[in-house]
CSV table of C-alpha atoms in Angstrom, one decimal:
chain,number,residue,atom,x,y,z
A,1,UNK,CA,13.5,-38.6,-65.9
A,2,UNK,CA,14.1,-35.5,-64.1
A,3,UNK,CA,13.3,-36.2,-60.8
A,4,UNK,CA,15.2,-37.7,-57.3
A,5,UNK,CA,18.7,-38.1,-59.5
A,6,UNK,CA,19.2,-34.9,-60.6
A,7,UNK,CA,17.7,-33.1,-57.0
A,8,UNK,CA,19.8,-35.3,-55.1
A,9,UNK,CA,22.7,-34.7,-57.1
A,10,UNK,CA,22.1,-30.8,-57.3
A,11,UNK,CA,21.6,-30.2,-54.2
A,12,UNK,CA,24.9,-32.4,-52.8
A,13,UNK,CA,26.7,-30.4,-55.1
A,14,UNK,CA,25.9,-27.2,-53.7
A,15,UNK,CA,25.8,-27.9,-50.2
A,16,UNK,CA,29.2,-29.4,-50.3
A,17,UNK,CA,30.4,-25.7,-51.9
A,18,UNK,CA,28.7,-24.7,-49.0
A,19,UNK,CA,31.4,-25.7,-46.7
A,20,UNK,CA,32.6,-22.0,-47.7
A,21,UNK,CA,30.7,-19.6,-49.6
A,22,UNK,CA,31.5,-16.5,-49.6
A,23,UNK,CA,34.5,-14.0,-51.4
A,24,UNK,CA,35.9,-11.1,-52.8
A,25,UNK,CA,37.1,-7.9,-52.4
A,26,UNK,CA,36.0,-5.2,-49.8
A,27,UNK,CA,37.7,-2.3,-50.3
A,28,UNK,CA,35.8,-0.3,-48.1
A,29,UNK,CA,37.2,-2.1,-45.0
A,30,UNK,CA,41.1,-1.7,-44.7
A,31,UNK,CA,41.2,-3.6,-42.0
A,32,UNK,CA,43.8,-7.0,-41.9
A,33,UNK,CA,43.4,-9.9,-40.5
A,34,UNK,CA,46.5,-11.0,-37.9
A,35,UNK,CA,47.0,-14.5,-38.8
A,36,UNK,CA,50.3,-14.3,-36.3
A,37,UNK,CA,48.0,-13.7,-33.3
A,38,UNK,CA,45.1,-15.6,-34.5
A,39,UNK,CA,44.3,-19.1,-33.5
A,40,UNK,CA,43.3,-21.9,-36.3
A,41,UNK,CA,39.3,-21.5,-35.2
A,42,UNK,CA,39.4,-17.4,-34.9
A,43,UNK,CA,40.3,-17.0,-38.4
A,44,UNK,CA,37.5,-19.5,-39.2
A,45,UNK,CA,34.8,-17.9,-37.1
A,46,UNK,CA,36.2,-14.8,-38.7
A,47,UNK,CA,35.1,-16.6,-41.7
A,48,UNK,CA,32.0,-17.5,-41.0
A,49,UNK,CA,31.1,-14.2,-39.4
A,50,UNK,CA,31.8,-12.3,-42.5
A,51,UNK,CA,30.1,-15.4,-44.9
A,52,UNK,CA,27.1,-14.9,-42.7
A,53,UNK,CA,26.6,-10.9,-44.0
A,54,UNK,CA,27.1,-11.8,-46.9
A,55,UNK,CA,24.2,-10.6,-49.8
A,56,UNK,CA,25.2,-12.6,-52.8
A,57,UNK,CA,28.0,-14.8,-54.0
A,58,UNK,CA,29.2,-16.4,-57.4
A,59,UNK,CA,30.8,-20.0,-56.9
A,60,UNK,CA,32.8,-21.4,-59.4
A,61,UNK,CA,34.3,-25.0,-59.2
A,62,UNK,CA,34.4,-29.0,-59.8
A,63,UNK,CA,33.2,-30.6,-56.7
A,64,UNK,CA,31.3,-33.6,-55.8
A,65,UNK,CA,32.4,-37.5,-55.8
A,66,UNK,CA,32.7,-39.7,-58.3
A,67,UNK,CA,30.8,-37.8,-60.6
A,68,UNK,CA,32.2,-34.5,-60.7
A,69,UNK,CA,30.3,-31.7,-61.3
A,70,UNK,CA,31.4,-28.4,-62.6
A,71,UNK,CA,29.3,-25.4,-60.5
A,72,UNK,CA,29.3,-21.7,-62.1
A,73,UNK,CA,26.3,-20.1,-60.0
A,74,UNK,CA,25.6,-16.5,-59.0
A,75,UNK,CA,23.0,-16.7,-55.9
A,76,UNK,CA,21.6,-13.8,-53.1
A,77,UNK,CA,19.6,-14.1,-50.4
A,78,UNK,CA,16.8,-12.9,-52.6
A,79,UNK,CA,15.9,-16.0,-54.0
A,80,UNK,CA,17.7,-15.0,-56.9
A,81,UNK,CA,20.3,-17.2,-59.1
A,82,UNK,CA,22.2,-17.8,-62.4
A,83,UNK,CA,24.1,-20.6,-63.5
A,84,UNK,CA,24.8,-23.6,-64.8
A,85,UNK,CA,25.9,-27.1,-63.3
A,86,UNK,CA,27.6,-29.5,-65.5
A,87,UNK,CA,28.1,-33.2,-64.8
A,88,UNK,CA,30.5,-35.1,-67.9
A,89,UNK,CA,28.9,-37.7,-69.0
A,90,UNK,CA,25.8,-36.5,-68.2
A,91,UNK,CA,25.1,-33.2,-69.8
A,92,UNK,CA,24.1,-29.7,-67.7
A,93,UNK,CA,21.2,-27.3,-67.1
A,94,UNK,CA,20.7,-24.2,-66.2
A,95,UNK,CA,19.3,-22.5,-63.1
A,96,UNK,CA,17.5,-19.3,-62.9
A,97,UNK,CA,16.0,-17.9,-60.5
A,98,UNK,CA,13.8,-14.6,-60.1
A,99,UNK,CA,13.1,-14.6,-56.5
A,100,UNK,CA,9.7,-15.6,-56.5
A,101,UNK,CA,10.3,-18.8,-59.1
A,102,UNK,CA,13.2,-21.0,-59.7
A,103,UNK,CA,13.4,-22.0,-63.4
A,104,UNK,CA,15.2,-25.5,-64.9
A,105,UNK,CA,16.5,-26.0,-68.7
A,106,UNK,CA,18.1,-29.2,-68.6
A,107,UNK,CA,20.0,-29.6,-72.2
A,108,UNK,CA,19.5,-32.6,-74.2
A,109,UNK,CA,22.0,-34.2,-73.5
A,110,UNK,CA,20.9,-34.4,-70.2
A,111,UNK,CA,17.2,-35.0,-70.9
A,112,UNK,CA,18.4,-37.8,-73.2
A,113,UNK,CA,20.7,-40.2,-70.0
A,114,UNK,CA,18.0,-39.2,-67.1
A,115,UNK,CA,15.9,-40.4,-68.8
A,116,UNK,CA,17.5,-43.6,-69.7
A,117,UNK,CA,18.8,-43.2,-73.2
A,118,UNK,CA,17.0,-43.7,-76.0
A,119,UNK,CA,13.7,-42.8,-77.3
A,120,UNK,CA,12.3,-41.5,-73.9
A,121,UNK,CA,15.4,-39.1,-73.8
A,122,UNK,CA,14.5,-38.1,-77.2
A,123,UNK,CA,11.3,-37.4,-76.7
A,124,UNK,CA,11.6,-35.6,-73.0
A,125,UNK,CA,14.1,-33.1,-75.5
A,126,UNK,CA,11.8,-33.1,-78.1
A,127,UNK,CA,9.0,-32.3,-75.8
A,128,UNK,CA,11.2,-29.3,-74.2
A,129,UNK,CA,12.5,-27.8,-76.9
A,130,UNK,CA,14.8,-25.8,-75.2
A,131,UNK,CA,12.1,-24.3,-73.0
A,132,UNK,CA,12.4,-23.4,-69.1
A,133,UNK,CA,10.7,-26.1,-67.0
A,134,UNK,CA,9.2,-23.8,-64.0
A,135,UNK,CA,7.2,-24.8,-60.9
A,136,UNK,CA,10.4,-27.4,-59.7
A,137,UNK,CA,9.7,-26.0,-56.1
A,138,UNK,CA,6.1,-27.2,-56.4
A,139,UNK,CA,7.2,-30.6,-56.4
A,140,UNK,CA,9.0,-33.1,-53.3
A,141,UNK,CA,11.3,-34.6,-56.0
A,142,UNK,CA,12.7,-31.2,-57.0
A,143,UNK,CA,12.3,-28.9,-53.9
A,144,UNK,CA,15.5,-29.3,-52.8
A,145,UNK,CA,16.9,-27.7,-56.1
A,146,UNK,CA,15.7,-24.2,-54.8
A,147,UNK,CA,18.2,-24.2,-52.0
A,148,UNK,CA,20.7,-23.4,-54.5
A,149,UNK,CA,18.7,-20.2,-55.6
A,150,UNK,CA,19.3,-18.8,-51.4
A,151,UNK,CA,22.2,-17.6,-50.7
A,152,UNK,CA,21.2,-17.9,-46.5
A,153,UNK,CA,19.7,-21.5,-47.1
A,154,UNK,CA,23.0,-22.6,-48.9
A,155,UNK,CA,25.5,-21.8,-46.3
A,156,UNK,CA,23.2,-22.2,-43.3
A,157,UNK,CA,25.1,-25.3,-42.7
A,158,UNK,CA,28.6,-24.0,-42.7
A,159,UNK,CA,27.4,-20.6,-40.0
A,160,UNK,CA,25.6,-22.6,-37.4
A,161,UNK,CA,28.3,-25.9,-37.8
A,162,UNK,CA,29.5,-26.4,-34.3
A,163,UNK,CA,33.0,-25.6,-32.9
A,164,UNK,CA,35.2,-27.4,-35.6
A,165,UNK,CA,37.9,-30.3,-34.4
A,166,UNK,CA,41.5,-30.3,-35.5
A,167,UNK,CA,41.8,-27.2,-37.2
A,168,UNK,CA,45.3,-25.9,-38.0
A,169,UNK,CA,47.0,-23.0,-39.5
A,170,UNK,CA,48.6,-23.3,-43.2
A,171,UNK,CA,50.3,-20.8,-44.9
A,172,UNK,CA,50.1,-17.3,-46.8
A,173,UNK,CA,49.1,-17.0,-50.2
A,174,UNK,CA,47.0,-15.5,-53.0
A,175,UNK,CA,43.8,-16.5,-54.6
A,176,UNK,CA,42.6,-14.8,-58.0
A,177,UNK,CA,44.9,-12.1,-56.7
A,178,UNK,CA,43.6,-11.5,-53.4
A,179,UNK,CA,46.2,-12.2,-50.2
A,180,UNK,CA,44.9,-14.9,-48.4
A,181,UNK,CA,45.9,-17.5,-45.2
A,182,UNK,CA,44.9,-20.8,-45.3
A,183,UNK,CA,43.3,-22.8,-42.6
A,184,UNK,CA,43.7,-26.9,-42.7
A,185,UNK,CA,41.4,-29.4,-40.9
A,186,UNK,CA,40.8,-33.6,-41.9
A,187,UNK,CA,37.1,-34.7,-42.0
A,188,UNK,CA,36.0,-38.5,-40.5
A,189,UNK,CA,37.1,-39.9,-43.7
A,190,UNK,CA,40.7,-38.6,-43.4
A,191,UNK,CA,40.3,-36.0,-46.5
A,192,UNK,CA,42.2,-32.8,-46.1
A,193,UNK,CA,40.1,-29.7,-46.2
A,194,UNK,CA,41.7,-25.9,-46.9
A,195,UNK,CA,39.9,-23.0,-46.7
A,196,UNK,CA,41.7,-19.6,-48.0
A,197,UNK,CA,40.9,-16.6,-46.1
A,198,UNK,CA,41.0,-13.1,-47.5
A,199,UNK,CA,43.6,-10.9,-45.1
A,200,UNK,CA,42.8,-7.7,-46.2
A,201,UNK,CA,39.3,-6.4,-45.6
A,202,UNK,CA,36.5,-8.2,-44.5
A,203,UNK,CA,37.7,-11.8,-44.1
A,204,UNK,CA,35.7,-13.8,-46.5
A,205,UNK,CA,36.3,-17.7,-47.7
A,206,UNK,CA,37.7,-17.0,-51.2
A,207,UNK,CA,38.3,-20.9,-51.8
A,208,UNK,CA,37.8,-24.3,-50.8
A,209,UNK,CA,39.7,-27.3,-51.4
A,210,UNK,CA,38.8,-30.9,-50.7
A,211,UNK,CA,41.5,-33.9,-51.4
A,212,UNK,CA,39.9,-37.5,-51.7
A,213,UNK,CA,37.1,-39.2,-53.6
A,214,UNK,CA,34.4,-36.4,-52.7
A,215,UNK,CA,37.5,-33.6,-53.4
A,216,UNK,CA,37.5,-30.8,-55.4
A,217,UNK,CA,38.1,-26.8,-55.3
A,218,UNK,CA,35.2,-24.0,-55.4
A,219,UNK,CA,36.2,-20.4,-55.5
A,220,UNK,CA,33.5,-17.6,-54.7
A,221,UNK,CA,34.0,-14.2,-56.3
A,222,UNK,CA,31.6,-11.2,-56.6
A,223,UNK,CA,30.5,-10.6,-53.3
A,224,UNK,CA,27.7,-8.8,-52.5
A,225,UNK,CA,27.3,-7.7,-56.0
A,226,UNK,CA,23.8,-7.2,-56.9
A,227,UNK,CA,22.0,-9.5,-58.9
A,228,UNK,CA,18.9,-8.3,-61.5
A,229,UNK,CA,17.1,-11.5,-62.7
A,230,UNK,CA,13.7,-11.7,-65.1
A,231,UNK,CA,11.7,-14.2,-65.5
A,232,UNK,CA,12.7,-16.2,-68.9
A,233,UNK,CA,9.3,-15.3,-71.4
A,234,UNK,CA,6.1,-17.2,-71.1
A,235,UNK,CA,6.6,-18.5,-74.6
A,236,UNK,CA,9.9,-20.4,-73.3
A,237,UNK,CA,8.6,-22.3,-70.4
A,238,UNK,CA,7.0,-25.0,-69.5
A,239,UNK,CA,5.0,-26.0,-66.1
A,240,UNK,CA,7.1,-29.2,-64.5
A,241,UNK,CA,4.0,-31.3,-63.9
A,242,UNK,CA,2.9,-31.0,-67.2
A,243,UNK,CA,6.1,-31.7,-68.4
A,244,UNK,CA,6.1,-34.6,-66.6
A,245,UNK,CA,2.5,-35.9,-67.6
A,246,UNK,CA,3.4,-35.3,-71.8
A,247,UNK,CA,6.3,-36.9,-71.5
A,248,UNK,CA,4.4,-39.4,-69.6
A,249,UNK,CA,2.2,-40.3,-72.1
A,250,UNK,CA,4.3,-38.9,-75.2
């Protein structure tokens, strides 16, 4: 059912985009960043620096390990967030969030192989019926879910990481557009991670790449643009433990 798989996965999913989130344009700073004079870790801190001023973020990518999961998730450090995650195979739900409540629809396809396939899928979609499930916070299984829905609690890990090791320069080039230099470092597994940094303006992460089994590529766009969530309608959602309890006994 919905419980430890999908937190788990959800919130490994997000934190691993968190290795970089941040992007966009800022054309209200001119100012360039000099990747001649500029060591490896500089332009990173330079990274983080500007990732941690950040006020909202939209992250769009296939990350994760051997199932892949496809992230497309606006988020501020309001509590607020929009999106979907999608795992093939699996199915995908939505995330909302209103800044005082994070809210779950799960589709049925997704209902259906949680839950283990056949009639108890069936019924846990039948039970929904395309509602919102609310009150995931409430619960141990699904508390880690609201991390994706703050922008400060998602990244926290990649600002106060320590001093990286074996960090390199890459090369110019251009994400979505935007001039960018990259900046190349291997994890413990051997994997090869890139992070483009924006040159001109405030030096944001405007993509990360990861090669290996756990590889993938997130890029984050819409920086700092404001986010306006409502709450979905009474009628159209559902508390999570009574969810839980129906389908239960259903």
């Amino acid at each position: 059912m919905l419980s430890k798989r999908l937190a788990s996965t959800a919130a490994i999913c997000l934190l691993l985009a968190a290795g970089a989130t941040a992007c966009g344009d800022d054309k209200a700073s001119p100012a360039k960043l000099d990747t001649a004079k500029l060591s490896a870790e500089e332009i990173q801190k330079q990274a983080k620096d500007a990732l941690a001023g950040a006020t909202s973020v939209k992250v769009v990518g296939t990350i994760g390990g051997a199932e892949k999961m496809t992230l497309d998730l606006a988020v501020d450090t309001q509590g607020q967030c929009k999106g979907t995650i999608t795992m093939p195979g699996t199915g995908k739900f939505e995330l909302l969030g209103d800044g005082k409540q994070v809210y779950l629809k799960p589709d049925a396809e997704f209902l259906t192989n949680v839950a283990g396939g056949g009639a108890d899928g069936a019924k846990a979609a039948e039970l929904l019926k395309g509602r919102y499930i609310a009150g995931v916070q409430d619960d141990p299984e699904m508390k880690e879910l609201t991390t994706a829905c703050n922008l400060k609690e998602l990244t926290r890990s990649f600002v106060e990481d320590g001093k990286s090791t074996d960090l390199t320069k890459g090369s110019a080039g251009t994400v979505n557009g935007a001039k960018t230099f990259s900046v190349k470092s291997k994890n413990s597994s051997g994997d090869e991670i890139v992070l483009h940094v924006a040159t001109e303006g405030t030096p944001y992460p405007l993509r990360l790449e990861k090669t290996g089994k756990d590889g993938g590529q997130a890029d984050f766009t819409e920086i700092n643009k404001p986010l306006t969530i409502q709450a979905p309608p009474a009628d159209q959602i559902i508390d999570y433990s009574k969810f839980k309890d129906q389908a239960t006994t259903a």
